Coordinates of C-alpha atoms in Angstrom, one line a residue:
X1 CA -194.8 25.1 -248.3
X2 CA -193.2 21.7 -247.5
X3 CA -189.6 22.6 -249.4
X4 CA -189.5 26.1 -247.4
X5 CA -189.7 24.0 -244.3
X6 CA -187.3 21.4 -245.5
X7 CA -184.8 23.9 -246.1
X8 CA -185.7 25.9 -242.8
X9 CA -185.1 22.8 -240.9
X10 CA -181.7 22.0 -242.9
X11 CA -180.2 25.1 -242.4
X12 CA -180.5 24.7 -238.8
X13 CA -179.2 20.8 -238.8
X14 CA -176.3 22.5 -240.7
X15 CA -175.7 25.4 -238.3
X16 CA -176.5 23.0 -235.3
X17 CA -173.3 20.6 -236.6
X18 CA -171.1 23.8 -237.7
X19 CA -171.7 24.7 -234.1
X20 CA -171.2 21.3 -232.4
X21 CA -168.1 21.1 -234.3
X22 CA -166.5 24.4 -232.6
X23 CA -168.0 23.2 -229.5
X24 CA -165.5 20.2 -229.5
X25 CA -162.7 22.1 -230.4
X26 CA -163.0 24.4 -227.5
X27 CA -164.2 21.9 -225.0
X28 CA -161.0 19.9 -226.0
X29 CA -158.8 23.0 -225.1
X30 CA -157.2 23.3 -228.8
X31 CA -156.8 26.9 -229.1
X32 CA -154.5 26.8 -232.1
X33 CA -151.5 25.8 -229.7
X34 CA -148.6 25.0 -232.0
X35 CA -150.9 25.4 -235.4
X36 CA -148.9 29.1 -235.7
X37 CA -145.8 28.1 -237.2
X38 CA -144.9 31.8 -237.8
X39 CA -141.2 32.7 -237.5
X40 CA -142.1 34.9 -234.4
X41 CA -144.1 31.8 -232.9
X42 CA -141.0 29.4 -233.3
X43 CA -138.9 31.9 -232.0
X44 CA -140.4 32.2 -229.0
X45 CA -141.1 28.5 -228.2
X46 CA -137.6 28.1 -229.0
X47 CA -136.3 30.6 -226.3
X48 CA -138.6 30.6 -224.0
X49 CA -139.4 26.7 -224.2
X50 CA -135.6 26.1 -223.5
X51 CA -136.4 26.3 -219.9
X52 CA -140.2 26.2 -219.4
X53 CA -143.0 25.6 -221.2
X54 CA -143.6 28.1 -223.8
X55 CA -147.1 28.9 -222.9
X56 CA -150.3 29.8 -224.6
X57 CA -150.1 33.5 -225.1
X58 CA -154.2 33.6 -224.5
X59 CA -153.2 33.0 -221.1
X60 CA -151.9 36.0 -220.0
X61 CA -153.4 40.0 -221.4
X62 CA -151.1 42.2 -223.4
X63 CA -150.2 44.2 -220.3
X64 CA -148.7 41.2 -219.0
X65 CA -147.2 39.9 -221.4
X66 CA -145.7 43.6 -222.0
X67 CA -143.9 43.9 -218.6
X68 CA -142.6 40.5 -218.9
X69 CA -140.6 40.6 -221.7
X70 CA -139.5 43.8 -220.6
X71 CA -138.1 42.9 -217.4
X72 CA -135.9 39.7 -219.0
X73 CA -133.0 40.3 -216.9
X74 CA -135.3 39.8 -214.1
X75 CA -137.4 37.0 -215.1
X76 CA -138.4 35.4 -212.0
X77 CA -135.0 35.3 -210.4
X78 CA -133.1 34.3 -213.6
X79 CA -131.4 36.4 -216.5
X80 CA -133.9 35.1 -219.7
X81 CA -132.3 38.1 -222.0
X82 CA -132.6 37.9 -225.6
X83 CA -131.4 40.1 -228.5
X84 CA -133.0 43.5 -228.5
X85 CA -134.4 42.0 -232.4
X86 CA -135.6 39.1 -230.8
X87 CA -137.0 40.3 -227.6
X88 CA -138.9 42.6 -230.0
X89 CA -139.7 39.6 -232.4
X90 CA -141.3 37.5 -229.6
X91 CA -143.3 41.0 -227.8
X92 CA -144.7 41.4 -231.3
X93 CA -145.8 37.4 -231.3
X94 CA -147.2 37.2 -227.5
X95 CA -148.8 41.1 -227.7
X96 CA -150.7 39.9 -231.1
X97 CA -151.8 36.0 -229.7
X98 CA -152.5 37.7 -225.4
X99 CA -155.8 37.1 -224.0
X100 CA -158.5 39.2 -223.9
X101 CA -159.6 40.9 -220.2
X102 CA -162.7 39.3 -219.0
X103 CA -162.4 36.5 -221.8
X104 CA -161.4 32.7 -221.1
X105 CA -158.6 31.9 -218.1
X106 CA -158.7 35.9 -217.6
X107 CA -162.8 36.1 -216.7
X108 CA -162.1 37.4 -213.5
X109 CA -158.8 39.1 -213.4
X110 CA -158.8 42.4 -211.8
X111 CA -156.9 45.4 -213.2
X112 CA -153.6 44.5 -212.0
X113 CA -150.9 42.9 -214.4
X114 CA -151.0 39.6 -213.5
X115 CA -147.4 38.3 -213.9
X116 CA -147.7 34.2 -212.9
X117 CA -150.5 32.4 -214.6
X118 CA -150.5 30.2 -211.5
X119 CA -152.5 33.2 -210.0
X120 CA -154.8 33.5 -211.9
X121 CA -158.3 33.0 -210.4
X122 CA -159.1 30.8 -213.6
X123 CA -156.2 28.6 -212.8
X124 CA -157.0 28.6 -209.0
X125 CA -160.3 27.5 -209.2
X126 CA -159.5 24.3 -211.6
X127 CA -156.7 23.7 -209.6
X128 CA -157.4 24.3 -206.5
X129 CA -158.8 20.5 -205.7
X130 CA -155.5 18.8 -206.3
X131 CA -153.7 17.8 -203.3
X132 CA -150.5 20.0 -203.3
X133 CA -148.3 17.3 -202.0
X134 CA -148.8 16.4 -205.5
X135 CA -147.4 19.0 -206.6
X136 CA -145.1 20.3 -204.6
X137 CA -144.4 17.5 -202.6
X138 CA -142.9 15.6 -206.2
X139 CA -139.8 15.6 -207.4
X140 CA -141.7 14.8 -211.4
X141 CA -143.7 18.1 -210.7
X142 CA -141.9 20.6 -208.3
X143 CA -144.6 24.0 -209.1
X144 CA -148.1 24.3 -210.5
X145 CA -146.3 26.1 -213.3
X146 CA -145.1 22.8 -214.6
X147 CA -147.8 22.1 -216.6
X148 CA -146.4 19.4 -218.9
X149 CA -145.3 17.8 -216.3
X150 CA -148.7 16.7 -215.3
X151 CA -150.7 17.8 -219.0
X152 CA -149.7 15.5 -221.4
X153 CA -150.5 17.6 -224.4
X154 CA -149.7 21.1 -222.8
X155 CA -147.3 21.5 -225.4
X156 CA -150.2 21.6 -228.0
X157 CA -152.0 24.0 -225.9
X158 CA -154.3 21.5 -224.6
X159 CA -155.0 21.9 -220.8
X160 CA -157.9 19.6 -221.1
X161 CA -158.3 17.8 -217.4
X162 CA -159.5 14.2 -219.0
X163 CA -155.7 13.7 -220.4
X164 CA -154.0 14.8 -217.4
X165 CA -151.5 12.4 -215.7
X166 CA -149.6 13.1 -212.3
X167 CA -146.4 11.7 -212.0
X168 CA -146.2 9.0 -209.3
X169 CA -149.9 9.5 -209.2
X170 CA -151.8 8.9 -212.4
X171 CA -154.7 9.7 -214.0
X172 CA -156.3 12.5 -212.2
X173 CA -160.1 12.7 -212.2
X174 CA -161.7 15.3 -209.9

Protein backbone atom coordinates (compact mmCIF):
# COMPACT_ATOMS: atom_id res chain seq x y z
CA UNK A 1 0.00 0.00 0.00
CA UNK A 2 2.92 2.42 0.74
CA UNK A 3 4.38 2.36 -3.15
CA UNK A 4 0.63 3.12 -4.55
CA UNK A 5 0.85 6.11 -2.32
CA UNK A 6 4.29 7.03 -3.27
CA UNK A 7 3.46 7.03 -6.82
CA UNK A 8 0.00 8.83 -6.13
CA UNK A 9 1.88 11.54 -4.40
CA UNK A 10 4.68 11.72 -7.32
CA UNK A 11 2.33 12.03 -9.94
CA UNK A 12 0.92 15.02 -8.44
CA UNK A 13 4.52 16.62 -7.46
CA UNK A 14 5.10 16.08 -11.23
CA UNK A 15 1.81 17.50 -12.55
CA UNK A 16 2.02 20.32 -9.76
CA UNK A 17 5.74 21.41 -11.43
CA UNK A 18 4.44 20.70 -15.17
CA UNK A 19 1.81 23.18 -14.10
CA UNK A 20 3.99 25.75 -12.20
CA UNK A 21 6.10 25.73 -15.14
CA UNK A 22 3.17 26.95 -17.68
CA UNK A 23 2.16 29.20 -14.96
CA UNK A 24 5.51 31.24 -15.34
CA UNK A 25 5.33 31.28 -18.89
CA UNK A 26 2.06 32.98 -18.95
CA UNK A 27 2.48 35.16 -15.98
CA UNK A 28 5.70 36.33 -17.87
CA UNK A 29 3.59 37.30 -20.90
CA UNK A 30 5.57 34.95 -23.38
CA UNK A 31 2.95 33.94 -25.75
CA UNK A 32 5.22 32.51 -28.38
CA UNK A 33 6.03 36.33 -29.58
CA UNK A 34 8.73 35.92 -32.18
CA UNK A 35 9.19 31.92 -31.55
CA UNK A 36 7.07 31.63 -35.10
CA UNK A 37 9.67 32.13 -37.58
CA UNK A 38 7.25 31.06 -40.38
CA UNK A 39 7.69 32.86 -43.78
CA UNK A 40 4.12 34.47 -43.23
CA UNK A 41 5.30 35.55 -39.56
CA UNK A 42 8.46 37.36 -40.94
CA UNK A 43 6.58 38.82 -43.51
CA UNK A 44 4.38 40.48 -41.53
CA UNK A 45 6.79 41.79 -38.85
CA UNK A 46 8.73 43.01 -41.70
CA UNK A 47 5.89 45.19 -43.23
CA UNK A 48 3.98 45.96 -40.71
CA UNK A 49 6.93 46.43 -38.11
CA UNK A 50 8.46 49.04 -40.65
CA UNK A 51 6.31 51.55 -39.05
CA UNK A 52 4.81 50.25 -35.81
CA UNK A 53 5.19 47.54 -33.70
CA UNK A 54 4.15 44.42 -35.29
CA UNK A 55 1.82 43.22 -32.66
CA UNK A 56 0.81 40.04 -31.14
CA UNK A 57 -1.93 38.73 -33.33
CA UNK A 58 -3.72 37.20 -29.92
CA UNK A 59 -4.45 40.69 -29.36
CA UNK A 60 -6.96 41.41 -31.68
CA UNK A 61 -10.04 38.42 -33.00
CA UNK A 62 -10.05 37.30 -36.55
CA UNK A 63 -12.82 39.77 -37.40
CA UNK A 64 -10.51 42.40 -36.63
CA UNK A 65 -7.83 41.49 -37.87
CA UNK A 66 -10.04 40.71 -41.21
CA UNK A 67 -11.18 44.31 -41.79
CA UNK A 68 -7.83 45.58 -41.18
CA UNK A 69 -5.90 44.19 -43.59
CA UNK A 70 -8.64 44.80 -45.78
CA UNK A 71 -8.95 48.38 -45.56
CA UNK A 72 -4.80 49.00 -46.15
CA UNK A 73 -5.25 51.96 -48.20
CA UNK A 74 -6.91 53.27 -45.17
CA UNK A 75 -4.95 52.22 -42.34
CA UNK A 76 -5.47 54.75 -39.78
CA UNK A 77 -4.91 57.76 -42.01
CA UNK A 78 -1.95 56.25 -43.97
CA UNK A 79 -1.63 54.12 -47.29
CA UNK A 80 0.00 50.57 -45.59
CA UNK A 81 -0.82 48.65 -49.07
CA UNK A 82 0.94 45.57 -49.82
CA UNK A 83 0.88 43.12 -52.74
CA UNK A 84 -2.38 41.40 -53.22
CA UNK A 85 0.16 37.95 -52.48
CA UNK A 86 1.37 39.42 -49.53
CA UNK A 87 -1.63 41.16 -48.10
CA UNK A 88 -3.03 37.55 -48.52
CA UNK A 89 0.29 35.99 -47.02
CA UNK A 90 0.10 38.11 -43.84
CA UNK A 91 -4.36 37.73 -43.45
CA UNK A 92 -3.52 34.02 -43.60
CA UNK A 93 -0.65 34.52 -40.62
CA UNK A 94 -2.80 37.13 -38.27
CA UNK A 95 -6.42 35.06 -39.08
CA UNK A 96 -4.49 31.66 -37.97
CA UNK A 97 -2.40 33.37 -34.58
CA UNK A 98 -6.01 36.12 -33.65
CA UNK A 99 -7.36 35.92 -30.31
CA UNK A 100 -10.03 34.14 -29.21
CA UNK A 101 -13.56 36.20 -28.11
CA UNK A 102 -13.91 36.13 -24.46
CA UNK A 103 -10.21 34.69 -24.01
CA UNK A 104 -7.12 36.80 -22.65
CA UNK A 105 -6.87 40.85 -23.60
CA UNK A 106 -10.37 40.11 -25.49
CA UNK A 107 -12.42 38.80 -22.02
CA UNK A 108 -14.73 41.54 -22.31
CA UNK A 109 -15.02 42.73 -25.77
CA UNK A 110 -18.41 43.13 -27.08
CA UNK A 111 -19.47 42.09 -30.56
CA UNK A 112 -18.19 44.92 -32.41
CA UNK A 113 -14.81 44.71 -34.36
CA UNK A 114 -12.55 46.26 -32.36
CA UNK A 115 -10.07 47.98 -34.64
CA UNK A 116 -7.36 49.77 -31.99
CA UNK A 117 -6.10 47.58 -29.34
CA UNK A 118 -5.75 50.76 -27.27
CA UNK A 119 -9.57 50.20 -26.78
CA UNK A 120 -9.70 47.46 -25.63
CA UNK A 121 -11.27 47.13 -22.08
CA UNK A 122 -8.27 44.67 -21.35
CA UNK A 123 -5.82 47.31 -22.30
CA UNK A 124 -7.91 50.07 -20.53
CA UNK A 125 -8.03 48.63 -17.35
CA UNK A 126 -4.05 47.85 -16.98
CA UNK A 127 -3.56 51.12 -18.37
CA UNK A 128 -5.72 53.11 -17.15
CA UNK A 129 -3.49 54.22 -13.86
CA UNK A 130 -0.67 55.77 -15.82
CA UNK A 131 -0.68 59.37 -15.80
CA UNK A 132 -1.25 60.29 -19.54
CA UNK A 133 1.01 63.15 -19.50
CA UNK A 134 3.27 60.34 -19.68
CA UNK A 135 2.16 59.28 -22.48
CA UNK A 136 0.96 61.78 -24.42
CA UNK A 137 2.54 64.51 -22.96
CA UNK A 138 6.29 62.73 -24.16
CA UNK A 139 7.95 63.26 -27.04
CA UNK A 140 9.77 59.25 -26.32
CA UNK A 141 6.06 57.99 -26.24
CA UNK A 142 3.59 60.11 -28.23
CA UNK A 143 0.28 57.23 -28.02
CA UNK A 144 -0.52 54.33 -25.81
CA UNK A 145 -0.05 52.38 -29.02
CA UNK A 146 3.64 52.79 -28.68
CA UNK A 147 4.17 49.93 -26.71
CA UNK A 148 7.89 49.41 -27.12
CA UNK A 149 8.36 52.55 -26.42
CA UNK A 150 7.64 52.06 -22.85
CA UNK A 151 7.80 47.72 -22.91
CA UNK A 152 11.03 46.84 -23.19
CA UNK A 153 10.53 43.44 -24.51
CA UNK A 154 7.20 44.13 -26.57
CA UNK A 155 8.96 43.07 -29.45
CA UNK A 156 9.09 39.43 -27.95
CA UNK A 157 5.53 39.72 -27.09
CA UNK A 158 6.12 40.34 -23.57
CA UNK A 159 3.76 43.05 -22.16
CA UNK A 160 4.73 42.02 -18.61
CA UNK A 161 4.37 45.43 -16.30
CA UNK A 162 7.63 44.48 -13.97
CA UNK A 163 9.96 45.22 -17.21
CA UNK A 164 8.25 48.31 -18.20
CA UNK A 165 10.31 51.56 -18.50
CA UNK A 166 8.79 55.13 -19.30
CA UNK A 167 10.95 57.24 -21.07
CA UNK A 168 11.97 60.42 -19.05
CA UNK A 169 10.19 58.50 -16.26
CA UNK A 170 11.48 55.14 -15.43
CA UNK A 171 10.57 52.16 -13.98
CA UNK A 172 6.93 52.12 -13.62
CA UNK A 173 5.37 50.25 -10.74
CA UNK A 174 1.61 50.70 -10.09
Amino acid sequence: MGYIRWGVAGSFLIAAWGLGLTGVSIASGNYGGRSDNSVEAELYREECGACHLAYPARMLPVDSWTEIMATLEDHFDENAEVSDETATMINAYLTDKAGKPGRGMLKRVKQDIPLRITELPYFVHEHDDVPVRLVRGNDEVGSFSNCNACHQRAENGDFDEDSVRIPGYGRWDD
